[in-house]
Tab-separated table of C-alpha atoms in Angstrom:
chain	number	residue	atom	x	y	z
A	1	MET	CA	-65.446	16.853	73.547
A	2	ALA	CA	-61.804	15.979	74.335
A	3	VAL	CA	-59.553	18.743	75.586
A	4	ALA	CA	-56.685	19.546	73.207
A	5	ASP	CA	-53.145	18.752	74.356
A	6	ARG	CA	-51.853	22.190	75.354
A	7	ASP	CA	-48.214	21.161	75.066
A	8	LEU	CA	-48.853	19.886	71.549
A	9	ILE	CA	-50.576	23.141	70.553
A	10	LYS	CA	-47.687	25.128	72.045
A	11	GLU	CA	-45.200	23.044	70.059
A	12	ILE	CA	-47.168	23.484	66.813
A	13	ASN	CA	-47.367	27.245	67.339
A	14	GLN	CA	-43.647	27.378	68.046
A	15	PHE	CA	-42.874	25.353	64.920
A	16	ASN	CA	-45.010	27.668	62.786
A	17	ILE	CA	-43.199	30.736	64.098
A	18	LEU	CA	-39.722	29.244	63.773
A	19	ASN	CA	-40.417	27.950	60.273
A	20	THR	CA	-41.859	31.312	59.212
A	21	ILE	CA	-38.748	33.120	60.460
A	22	ARG	CA	-36.592	30.649	58.544
A	23	GLY	CA	-38.544	31.207	55.352
A	24	LYS	CA	-38.580	35.006	55.595
A	25	LYS	CA	-34.974	35.318	56.889
A	26	SER	CA	-35.969	38.395	58.934
A	27	ILE	CA	-39.428	39.410	60.073
A	28	SER	CA	-41.131	41.567	62.698
A	29	ARG	CA	-43.376	40.237	65.463
A	30	ILE	CA	-46.380	42.007	63.957
A	31	GLU	CA	-45.786	40.308	60.591
A	32	LEU	CA	-45.362	36.951	62.358
A	33	ALA	CA	-48.745	37.354	64.001
A	34	GLN	CA	-50.361	38.228	60.670
A	35	ILE	CA	-48.818	35.303	58.783
A	36	THR	CA	-49.259	32.595	61.451
A	37	GLY	CA	-52.662	33.785	62.656
A	38	GLN	CA	-51.484	33.818	66.262
A	39	SER	CA	-52.133	36.643	68.698
A	40	ARG	CA	-49.443	39.228	69.304
A	41	ALA	CA	-49.210	38.088	72.918
A	42	SER	CA	-48.625	34.493	71.833
A	43	VAL	CA	-45.980	35.563	69.298
A	44	THR	CA	-44.237	37.683	71.957
A	45	ASN	CA	-44.150	34.785	74.452
A	46	ILE	CA	-42.961	32.192	71.941
A	47	THR	CA	-40.278	34.398	70.389
A	48	ALA	CA	-39.000	35.305	73.864
A	49	ARG	CA	-38.546	31.598	74.561
A	50	LEU	CA	-36.811	31.069	71.207
A	51	ILE	CA	-34.450	33.984	71.915
A	52	GLU	CA	-33.715	32.557	75.375
A	53	ASN	CA	-32.771	29.250	73.752
A	54	ASN	CA	-30.537	31.031	71.205
A	55	LEU	CA	-32.581	29.803	68.247
A	56	ILE	CA	-33.391	33.312	67.020
A	57	TYR	CA	-32.116	36.801	67.739
A	58	GLU	CA	-33.232	40.406	67.378
A	59	LYS	CA	-31.699	42.782	64.885
A	60	GLU	CA	-32.562	46.354	64.038
A	61	ILE	CA	-32.971	47.629	60.503
A	62	LYS	CA	-33.826	51.088	59.269
A	63	ASP	CA	-37.418	51.514	58.170
A	64	SER	CA	-37.322	53.227	54.764
A	65	ASN	CA	-40.925	54.386	55.178
A	66	GLN	CA	-40.218	56.396	58.297
A	67	ARG	CA	-37.019	58.437	58.349
A	68	GLY	CA	-34.645	57.575	61.144
A	69	ARG	CA	-36.880	54.929	62.636
A	70	LYS	CA	-35.530	51.434	63.188
A	71	ARG	CA	-37.626	48.278	63.233
A	72	VAL	CA	-36.803	45.312	65.459
A	73	MET	CA	-36.652	42.208	63.288
A	74	LEU	CA	-36.277	38.572	64.243
A	75	ALA	CA	-33.839	36.283	62.445
A	76	LEU	CA	-32.714	32.689	62.723
A	77	ASN	CA	-29.509	32.034	64.648
A	78	ALA	CA	-27.478	30.070	62.103
A	79	ASP	CA	-25.243	28.694	64.866
A	80	ALA	CA	-28.155	27.276	66.841
A	81	ALA	CA	-27.499	23.820	65.430
A	82	TYR	CA	-25.273	21.957	62.992
A	83	VAL	CA	-26.086	18.942	60.871
A	84	VAL	CA	-24.300	16.659	58.430
A	85	GLY	CA	-25.426	15.728	54.930
A	86	ILE	CA	-24.210	12.611	53.089
A	87	LYS	CA	-24.710	11.657	49.451
A	88	VAL	CA	-23.855	8.156	48.229
A	89	SER	CA	-23.469	7.766	44.474
A	90	ALA	CA	-21.866	5.297	42.067
A	91	PHE	CA	-18.417	6.899	42.089
A	92	MET	CA	-18.388	9.221	45.075
A	93	ILE	CA	-19.418	9.725	48.681
A	94	SER	CA	-19.944	13.413	49.497
A	95	CYS	CA	-20.220	14.825	53.017
A	96	ALA	CA	-20.995	18.334	54.234
A	97	VAL	CA	-21.541	20.083	57.560
A	98	THR	CA	-24.110	22.885	57.504
A	99	ASP	CA	-25.519	25.314	60.010
A	100	MET	CA	-29.187	25.907	60.837
A	101	GLN	CA	-29.650	27.872	57.585
A	102	ALA	CA	-28.132	25.052	55.491
A	103	ASP	CA	-25.024	27.127	54.748
A	104	ILE	CA	-22.041	24.813	54.246
A	105	ARG	CA	-19.317	25.056	56.883
A	106	SER	CA	-17.132	22.273	55.464
A	107	SER	CA	-17.375	19.552	52.823
A	108	VAL	CA	-15.401	16.710	51.286
A	109	ASP	CA	-15.822	14.407	48.282
A	110	LEU	CA	-14.451	10.868	48.500
A	111	PRO	CA	-13.985	9.417	44.999
A	112	VAL	CA	-14.748	5.708	45.304
A	113	ARG	CA	-16.536	3.092	43.228
A	114	THR	CA	-19.355	1.994	45.524
A	115	SER	CA	-20.834	-0.635	43.196
A	116	ASN	CA	-21.220	-4.065	44.789
A	117	LYS	CA	-19.369	-3.064	47.940
A	118	PRO	CA	-20.523	-4.397	51.351
A	119	VAL	CA	-22.662	-1.926	53.256
A	120	GLU	CA	-20.128	-1.984	56.132
A	121	PHE	CA	-17.473	-0.728	53.697
A	122	ILE	CA	-19.713	2.203	52.747
A	123	ALA	CA	-20.394	2.964	56.404
A	124	ASP	CA	-16.648	3.000	57.170
A	125	LEU	CA	-15.990	5.514	54.379
A	126	ILE	CA	-18.883	7.670	55.562
A	127	GLU	CA	-17.424	7.637	59.072
A	128	GLU	CA	-14.103	8.911	57.723
A	129	GLY	CA	-15.730	11.644	55.626
A	130	VAL	CA	-18.080	12.842	58.352
A	131	SER	CA	-15.331	12.893	61.004
A	132	TYR	CA	-13.105	14.920	58.680
A	133	CYS	CA	-15.868	17.458	57.908
A	134	ILE	CA	-16.789	17.912	61.563
A	135	SER	CA	-13.146	18.554	62.431
A	136	GLN	CA	-12.664	20.967	59.502
A	137	ALA	CA	-15.713	22.938	60.627
A	138	GLY	CA	-14.133	23.395	64.051
A	139	LEU	CA	-16.819	21.306	65.737
A	140	THR	CA	-17.067	18.101	67.733
A	141	PRO	CA	-19.502	15.200	67.197
A	142	SER	CA	-21.407	16.263	70.333
A	143	MET	CA	-22.304	19.530	68.559
A	144	ILE	CA	-23.975	17.736	65.622
A	145	SER	CA	-27.740	17.430	65.964
A	146	GLY	CA	-28.446	15.025	63.121
A	147	ILE	CA	-27.193	13.314	59.980
A	148	GLY	CA	-29.167	13.182	56.730
A	149	THR	CA	-28.258	10.629	54.063
A	150	GLY	CA	-29.335	10.616	50.419
A	151	ILE	CA	-29.171	7.336	48.459
A	152	PRO	CA	-30.515	6.482	44.991
A	153	GLY	CA	-33.087	3.706	44.946
A	154	LEU	CA	-36.193	2.550	46.756
A	155	ILE	CA	-35.823	3.862	50.297
A	156	ASP	CA	-38.174	3.269	53.221
A	157	ARG	CA	-37.512	6.504	55.090
A	158	LYS	CA	-39.396	5.520	58.238
A	159	LYS	CA	-37.513	2.250	58.707
A	160	GLY	CA	-34.237	3.426	57.175
A	161	ILE	CA	-34.260	0.401	54.869
A	162	ASN	CA	-32.914	0.417	51.337
A	163	HIS	CA	-35.083	-1.983	49.307
A	164	TRP	CA	-33.143	-1.588	46.079
A	165	THR	CA	-30.055	0.239	44.877
A	166	LEU	CA	-27.337	-0.311	42.312
A	167	PHE	CA	-24.475	1.016	44.321
A	168	TYR	CA	-23.717	-1.333	47.190
A	169	GLN	CA	-24.651	-4.772	48.400
A	170	LYS	CA	-27.770	-4.901	50.489
A	171	ASP	CA	-27.313	-6.354	53.964
A	172	ASN	CA	-29.421	-7.382	56.911
A	173	VAL	CA	-28.255	-4.289	58.792
A	174	PRO	CA	-29.578	-1.003	57.298
A	175	LEU	CA	-27.005	1.676	56.489
A	176	ARG	CA	-28.797	4.051	58.852
A	177	GLU	CA	-28.094	1.797	61.825
A	178	LEU	CA	-24.434	1.408	60.904
A	179	ILE	CA	-23.941	5.189	60.699
A	180	GLN	CA	-25.839	5.768	63.925
A	181	GLU	CA	-23.722	3.196	65.762
A	182	ARG	CA	-20.546	5.004	64.711
A	183	PHE	CA	-21.629	8.461	65.868
A	184	ASP	CA	-24.515	7.984	68.318
A	185	ILE	CA	-26.303	10.817	66.475
A	186	PRO	CA	-29.840	10.624	64.990
A	187	VAL	CA	-29.624	9.533	61.344
A	188	TRP	CA	-32.255	9.807	58.606
A	189	VAL	CA	-32.069	8.113	55.202
A	190	GLU	CA	-34.035	9.208	52.146
A	191	ASN	CA	-34.044	8.842	48.380
A	192	ASP	CA	-31.457	11.317	47.068
A	193	ALA	CA	-33.865	13.036	44.662
A	194	ASN	CA	-36.165	13.784	47.602
A	195	THR	CA	-33.309	15.342	49.587
A	196	VAL	CA	-32.468	17.636	46.649
A	197	THR	CA	-36.153	18.540	46.431
A	198	LEU	CA	-36.169	19.491	50.116
A	199	ALA	CA	-33.112	21.663	49.510
A	200	HIS	CA	-34.883	23.484	46.673
A	201	GLN	CA	-37.971	23.951	48.831
A	202	TRP	CA	-35.896	25.455	51.636
A	203	PHE	CA	-33.470	27.723	49.838
A	204	GLY	CA	-33.467	26.952	46.115
A	205	HIS	CA	-35.662	27.353	43.063
A	206	GLY	CA	-38.674	25.875	44.888
A	207	ARG	CA	-38.664	28.383	47.722
A	208	GLY	CA	-42.097	29.936	48.188
A	209	ILE	CA	-43.701	27.624	45.589
A	210	ASP	CA	-46.387	25.162	46.675
A	211	ASN	CA	-46.389	22.929	43.584
A	212	PHE	CA	-43.194	21.972	41.803
A	213	LEU	CA	-41.208	18.965	40.600
A	214	VAL	CA	-37.480	18.238	40.682
A	215	VAL	CA	-35.989	15.869	38.090
A	216	THR	CA	-32.459	14.658	38.766
A	217	ILE	CA	-30.302	13.253	35.970
A	218	GLU	CA	-27.164	11.379	36.926
A	219	ASP	CA	-26.337	7.665	36.688
A	220	GLY	CA	-30.053	7.273	37.192
A	221	VAL	CA	-33.074	9.522	36.716
A	222	GLY	CA	-34.916	10.516	39.887
A	223	MET	CA	-37.720	12.850	40.846
A	224	GLY	CA	-39.105	14.729	43.830
A	225	ILE	CA	-42.713	15.941	44.068
A	226	VAL	CA	-44.010	18.864	46.123
A	227	VAL	CA	-47.801	19.218	46.191
A	228	ASN	CA	-49.506	21.940	48.231
A	229	GLY	CA	-46.214	22.664	49.957
A	230	GLN	CA	-45.651	19.049	51.053
A	231	LEU	CA	-43.130	16.510	49.784
A	232	TYR	CA	-45.126	13.613	48.324
A	233	THR	CA	-43.532	10.181	48.810
A	234	GLY	CA	-46.456	7.797	48.361
A	235	GLU	CA	-47.903	5.070	50.551
A	236	LYS	CA	-44.589	3.395	51.440
A	237	GLY	CA	-42.305	6.357	50.852
A	238	MET	CA	-41.150	5.055	47.474
A	239	ALA	CA	-43.086	7.243	45.019
A	240	ALA	CA	-41.697	9.370	42.163
A	241	GLU	CA	-39.509	6.710	40.499
A	242	PHE	CA	-39.787	8.629	37.232
A	243	GLY	CA	-36.704	6.975	35.749
A	244	HIS	CA	-38.342	3.565	35.902
A	245	VAL	CA	-41.485	4.461	33.999
A	246	VAL	CA	-41.491	2.272	30.887
A	247	VAL	CA	-41.536	4.509	27.802
A	248	LYS	CA	-40.650	1.810	25.259
A	249	PRO	CA	-42.019	-1.635	26.111
A	250	GLY	CA	-39.430	-4.245	25.197
A	251	GLY	CA	-36.810	-1.523	24.632
A	252	ASN	CA	-33.319	-1.056	26.053
A	253	PRO	CA	-32.609	-3.148	29.161
A	254	CYS	CA	-32.605	-1.169	32.413
A	255	ARG	CA	-30.465	-1.986	35.424
A	256	CYS	CA	-33.649	-2.410	37.486
A	257	GLY	CA	-34.397	-5.581	35.484
A	258	LYS	CA	-37.135	-4.182	33.233
A	259	LYS	CA	-36.867	-3.109	29.603
A	260	GLY	CA	-37.614	0.270	28.071
A	261	CYS	CA	-37.396	2.421	31.215
A	262	LEU	CA	-36.862	6.150	30.670
A	263	GLU	CA	-33.619	5.844	32.635
A	264	ALA	CA	-32.293	3.325	30.102
A	265	TYR	CA	-32.165	6.151	27.532
A	266	VAL	CA	-31.732	9.407	29.481
A	267	SER	CA	-29.339	8.674	32.363
A	268	ASN	CA	-25.647	9.511	32.194
A	269	PHE	CA	-24.916	5.792	32.519
A	270	SER	CA	-27.039	4.969	29.472
A	271	ILE	CA	-25.572	7.750	27.329
A	272	ILE	CA	-22.013	6.766	28.281
A	273	SER	CA	-22.742	3.109	27.499
A	274	GLN	CA	-24.077	3.962	24.024
A	275	ALA	CA	-21.260	6.425	23.327
A	276	ALA	CA	-18.569	3.924	24.368
A	277	ASP	CA	-19.424	1.664	21.424
A	278	ILE	CA	-19.210	4.587	18.997
A	279	LEU	CA	-15.972	5.958	20.452
A	280	LYS	CA	-14.555	2.430	20.862
A	281	GLN	CA	-13.661	3.064	24.504
A	282	ASP	CA	-14.086	1.122	27.732
A	283	ARG	CA	-17.401	2.291	29.199
A	284	THR	CA	-16.008	2.007	32.745
A	285	LEU	CA	-13.281	4.549	31.908
A	286	LEU	CA	-15.290	6.916	29.693
A	287	LYS	CA	-16.537	10.054	31.464
A	288	TYR	CA	-19.760	11.945	30.802
A	289	GLU	CA	-17.788	15.131	30.157
A	290	GLN	CA	-15.863	13.369	27.382
A	291	VAL	CA	-19.096	12.302	25.707
A	292	ILE	CA	-20.427	15.865	25.850
A	293	ASP	CA	-17.153	17.149	24.410
A	294	ALA	CA	-17.320	14.666	21.511
A	295	ALA	CA	-20.858	15.805	20.672
A	296	ASN	CA	-19.923	19.498	20.873
A	297	LYS	CA	-16.994	18.854	18.521
A	298	GLY	CA	-19.362	17.565	15.872
A	299	ASN	CA	-19.665	13.803	16.358
A	300	LEU	CA	-23.078	13.306	14.752
A	301	LYS	CA	-23.621	9.827	16.164
A	302	ILE	CA	-23.094	11.088	19.713
A	303	LYS	CA	-25.378	14.046	19.023
A	304	LYS	CA	-28.029	11.593	17.874
A	305	ILE	CA	-27.809	9.777	21.223
A	306	PHE	CA	-28.447	13.019	23.121
A	307	ASN	CA	-31.214	14.015	20.708
A	308	HIS	CA	-33.020	10.694	21.166
A	309	ALA	CA	-32.595	10.895	24.947
A	310	GLY	CA	-33.974	14.456	24.951
A	311	GLU	CA	-37.040	13.418	22.966
A	312	ILE	CA	-37.765	10.566	25.362
A	313	LEU	CA	-37.263	12.883	28.331
A	314	GLY	CA	-39.656	15.383	26.748
A	315	THR	CA	-42.281	12.670	26.343
A	316	GLY	CA	-41.983	11.748	30.007
A	317	ILE	CA	-42.013	15.351	31.226
A	318	SER	CA	-45.082	16.068	29.103
A	319	GLY	CA	-46.948	13.398	31.057
A	320	LEU	CA	-45.818	14.896	34.361
A	321	ILE	CA	-47.015	18.366	33.342
A	322	GLN	CA	-50.401	17.039	32.279
A	323	ILE	CA	-50.824	15.117	35.548
A	324	PHE	CA	-49.427	17.599	38.094
A	325	SER	CA	-49.679	20.962	36.308
A	326	PRO	CA	-46.749	22.248	38.408
A	327	LYS	CA	-45.709	25.865	38.571
A	328	ARG	CA	-42.085	24.857	37.991
A	329	ILE	CA	-39.975	21.854	37.003
A	330	ILE	CA	-36.363	22.013	38.178
A	331	PHE	CA	-33.676	19.884	36.540
A	332	SER	CA	-30.658	19.032	38.663
A	333	GLY	CA	-27.692	16.666	38.719
A	334	ARG	CA	-24.588	16.226	36.602
A	335	GLY	CA	-26.738	15.448	33.558
A	336	VAL	CA	-27.626	19.146	33.209
A	337	GLU	CA	-24.066	19.737	31.985
A	338	SER	CA	-25.221	18.408	28.601
A	339	LYS	CA	-27.204	21.670	28.200
A	340	ASP	CA	-28.902	22.073	24.800
A	341	LEU	CA	-27.666	18.699	23.572
A	342	LEU	CA	-30.310	17.119	25.787
A	343	PHE	CA	-32.710	19.913	26.678
A	344	GLU	CA	-33.345	21.479	23.277
A	345	PRO	CA	-34.903	18.286	21.841
A	346	MET	CA	-36.709	17.879	25.175
A	347	ARG	CA	-38.307	21.325	24.827
A	348	LYS	CA	-39.366	20.655	21.246
A	349	ARG	CA	-41.007	17.365	22.203
A	350	LEU	CA	-42.636	18.975	25.239
A	351	LYS	CA	-44.189	21.723	23.159
A	352	SER	CA	-45.623	19.275	20.652
A	353	LEU	CA	-47.128	16.906	23.240
A	354	THR	CA	-48.397	19.196	26.006
A	355	ASN	CA	-51.614	21.159	26.156
A	356	LYS	CA	-50.717	24.765	25.319
A	357	ASP	CA	-52.378	26.389	28.333
A	358	VAL	CA	-50.952	23.849	30.786
A	359	PHE	CA	-47.480	24.134	29.223
A	360	GLN	CA	-47.433	27.933	29.428
A	361	ASN	CA	-48.172	27.814	33.157
A	362	CYS	CA	-45.126	25.646	33.854
A	363	GLU	CA	-41.640	27.142	34.092
A	364	ILE	CA	-38.649	24.974	33.196
A	365	VAL	CA	-35.509	25.667	35.253
A	366	ILE	CA	-32.167	24.057	34.434
A	367	GLN	CA	-30.107	24.386	37.608
A	368	LYS	CA	-26.368	24.922	37.350
A	369	PHE	CA	-24.846	21.807	38.846
A	370	CYS	CA	-22.641	21.968	41.946
A	371	ASP	CA	-21.023	18.960	43.648
A	372	THR	CA	-22.166	20.091	47.106
A	373	ASP	CA	-25.858	20.323	46.111
A	374	TRP	CA	-26.493	16.674	46.928
A	375	ALA	CA	-24.867	16.697	50.367
A	376	ARG	CA	-26.534	20.017	51.167
A	377	GLY	CA	-29.834	18.460	50.205
A	378	ALA	CA	-29.213	15.545	52.560
A	379	ALA	CA	-28.392	18.044	55.320
A	380	SER	CA	-31.785	19.660	54.689
A	381	LEU	CA	-33.367	16.304	55.518
A	382	ALA	CA	-31.803	16.462	58.988
A	383	LEU	CA	-32.750	20.128	59.387
A	384	GLN	CA	-36.343	19.360	58.480
A	385	GLU	CA	-36.467	16.788	61.250
A	386	LEU	CA	-35.000	19.279	63.719
A	387	TYR	CA	-37.601	21.877	62.852
A	388	LYS	CA	-40.284	19.318	63.574
A	389	SER	CA	-38.783	18.417	66.933
A	390	PRO	CA	-39.011	19.905	70.444
A	391	LEU	CA	-36.303	22.315	71.544
A	392	ASP	CA	-34.415	19.687	73.511
A	393	ARG	CA	-33.670	17.830	70.248
A	394	ILE	CA	-31.482	20.729	69.111
A	395	VAL	CA	-27.934	21.014	70.358
A	396	PRO	CA	-27.262	24.735	70.882
A	397	LYS	CA	-23.875	26.331	70.424
A	398	ILE	CA	-22.400	27.149	73.808
C-alpha cells in the first residue's frame, strides 16, 4: 500500500480548519476538533501556524454559561489578504477590492456599452477600474493576491476561455491573459452566475445550505447550482445555462441563435424590447426601470408582458425543483426589481405545476439587488482559490 503524502494531508487539514473558521466567524479549538474530526493536538499545531502567518487571531469572549469566565476564540484575520472582483456586463464594468472576509474596501462602476467591443478595449477599461479601486483602498498591486472575473456566457474556467458571449468580440487572446499581463497577478474567469452563487454560499442566502440554486435575471438569465455543498459546473464547466433551455419551440428568437429560449421571454433585454414597441421608444435608450414604472402606473400591455414572462419563468423553475429538489432557490440580479410584476405570476405557475410535497420543501428567496453584488461575487472566486492554495500563495499584510 502506498504511503500517503504527508504534506498533502497537512495542507488538507489546514484547509479544513481555515475554512471552518471562515464559516463560523469565531470558534474555539475544541469546537474545531469536533467539527473537523482532527485531534486537539493537530488543531493546536495547525492554528499556531495560522496565527504565526497572520491568517487568524485569538480573541476572548465572555462565556455566558460560566460567570466571569472568558473563552479564547479563533477568528479570521480579514487583512490577511486582499482580492479584486470584476463583473463585465452589457452596459457596465464593475470592480471591487475585498478583504479575506469578502468585505468591500473600495468599488467603482464604469458605465460603458461593451457590446461588440474588442477584447483589448475591455481589458484596458478593467485595468483602469482595478487600478483605481486598489488605490482607493489604500493598497498597492503587490498586496493583491488574486483577481476574479465574472462574465456572462459559456466560460471554460480552467482555460480562461470565453466560448460565447454577447458583450464583446471574441479574440484569439483570452481576457484572462490580457488582465494577467497588465497586473502580473493570478486571474480566474468564471460565468457570472456562478460567481454570484459562490458569494451566496460564502456569506449570503446559501450560507450553511448544501443544496440550493441561484437564478440571475439581467440582460440574460443565468443559474448557479450547489449540490452537496459543491458548485456544479458540468463536464466542461459550462453547465446551468438555464436561460437557454427552449420553453417554446419555434418561439421568440434568442440572441444565442435558437428560438423559444426562456431568456427570450424573461430577461430584462427581452422585456425592454417588447415594451419599446408598445411605448414607441428606441429600445437602446429605454431603461428597465422605465418599463417597470409604466407597468406600475397601469399600462395593461406592459403588465401582460411581465405576466407572460413570470408564467414562463414559473414553468422553468418548476422543472428545476422537480429535478434538484433544492432547499432554497435564490433570485438575484437587476430583474428582481420588477417584484410582483414578474414573481407573482411565477409563484402561481409554480404552485400549479410542482408536486406539493417537493414544492413545500423549497424556499423561494428574492434577493434585494445591489450593484456591488456581482463584483463581490467575482472576488469570492479569487478567495475560493486562495483558500485552496498553500500559505505562500497568500500575500499577508505587513
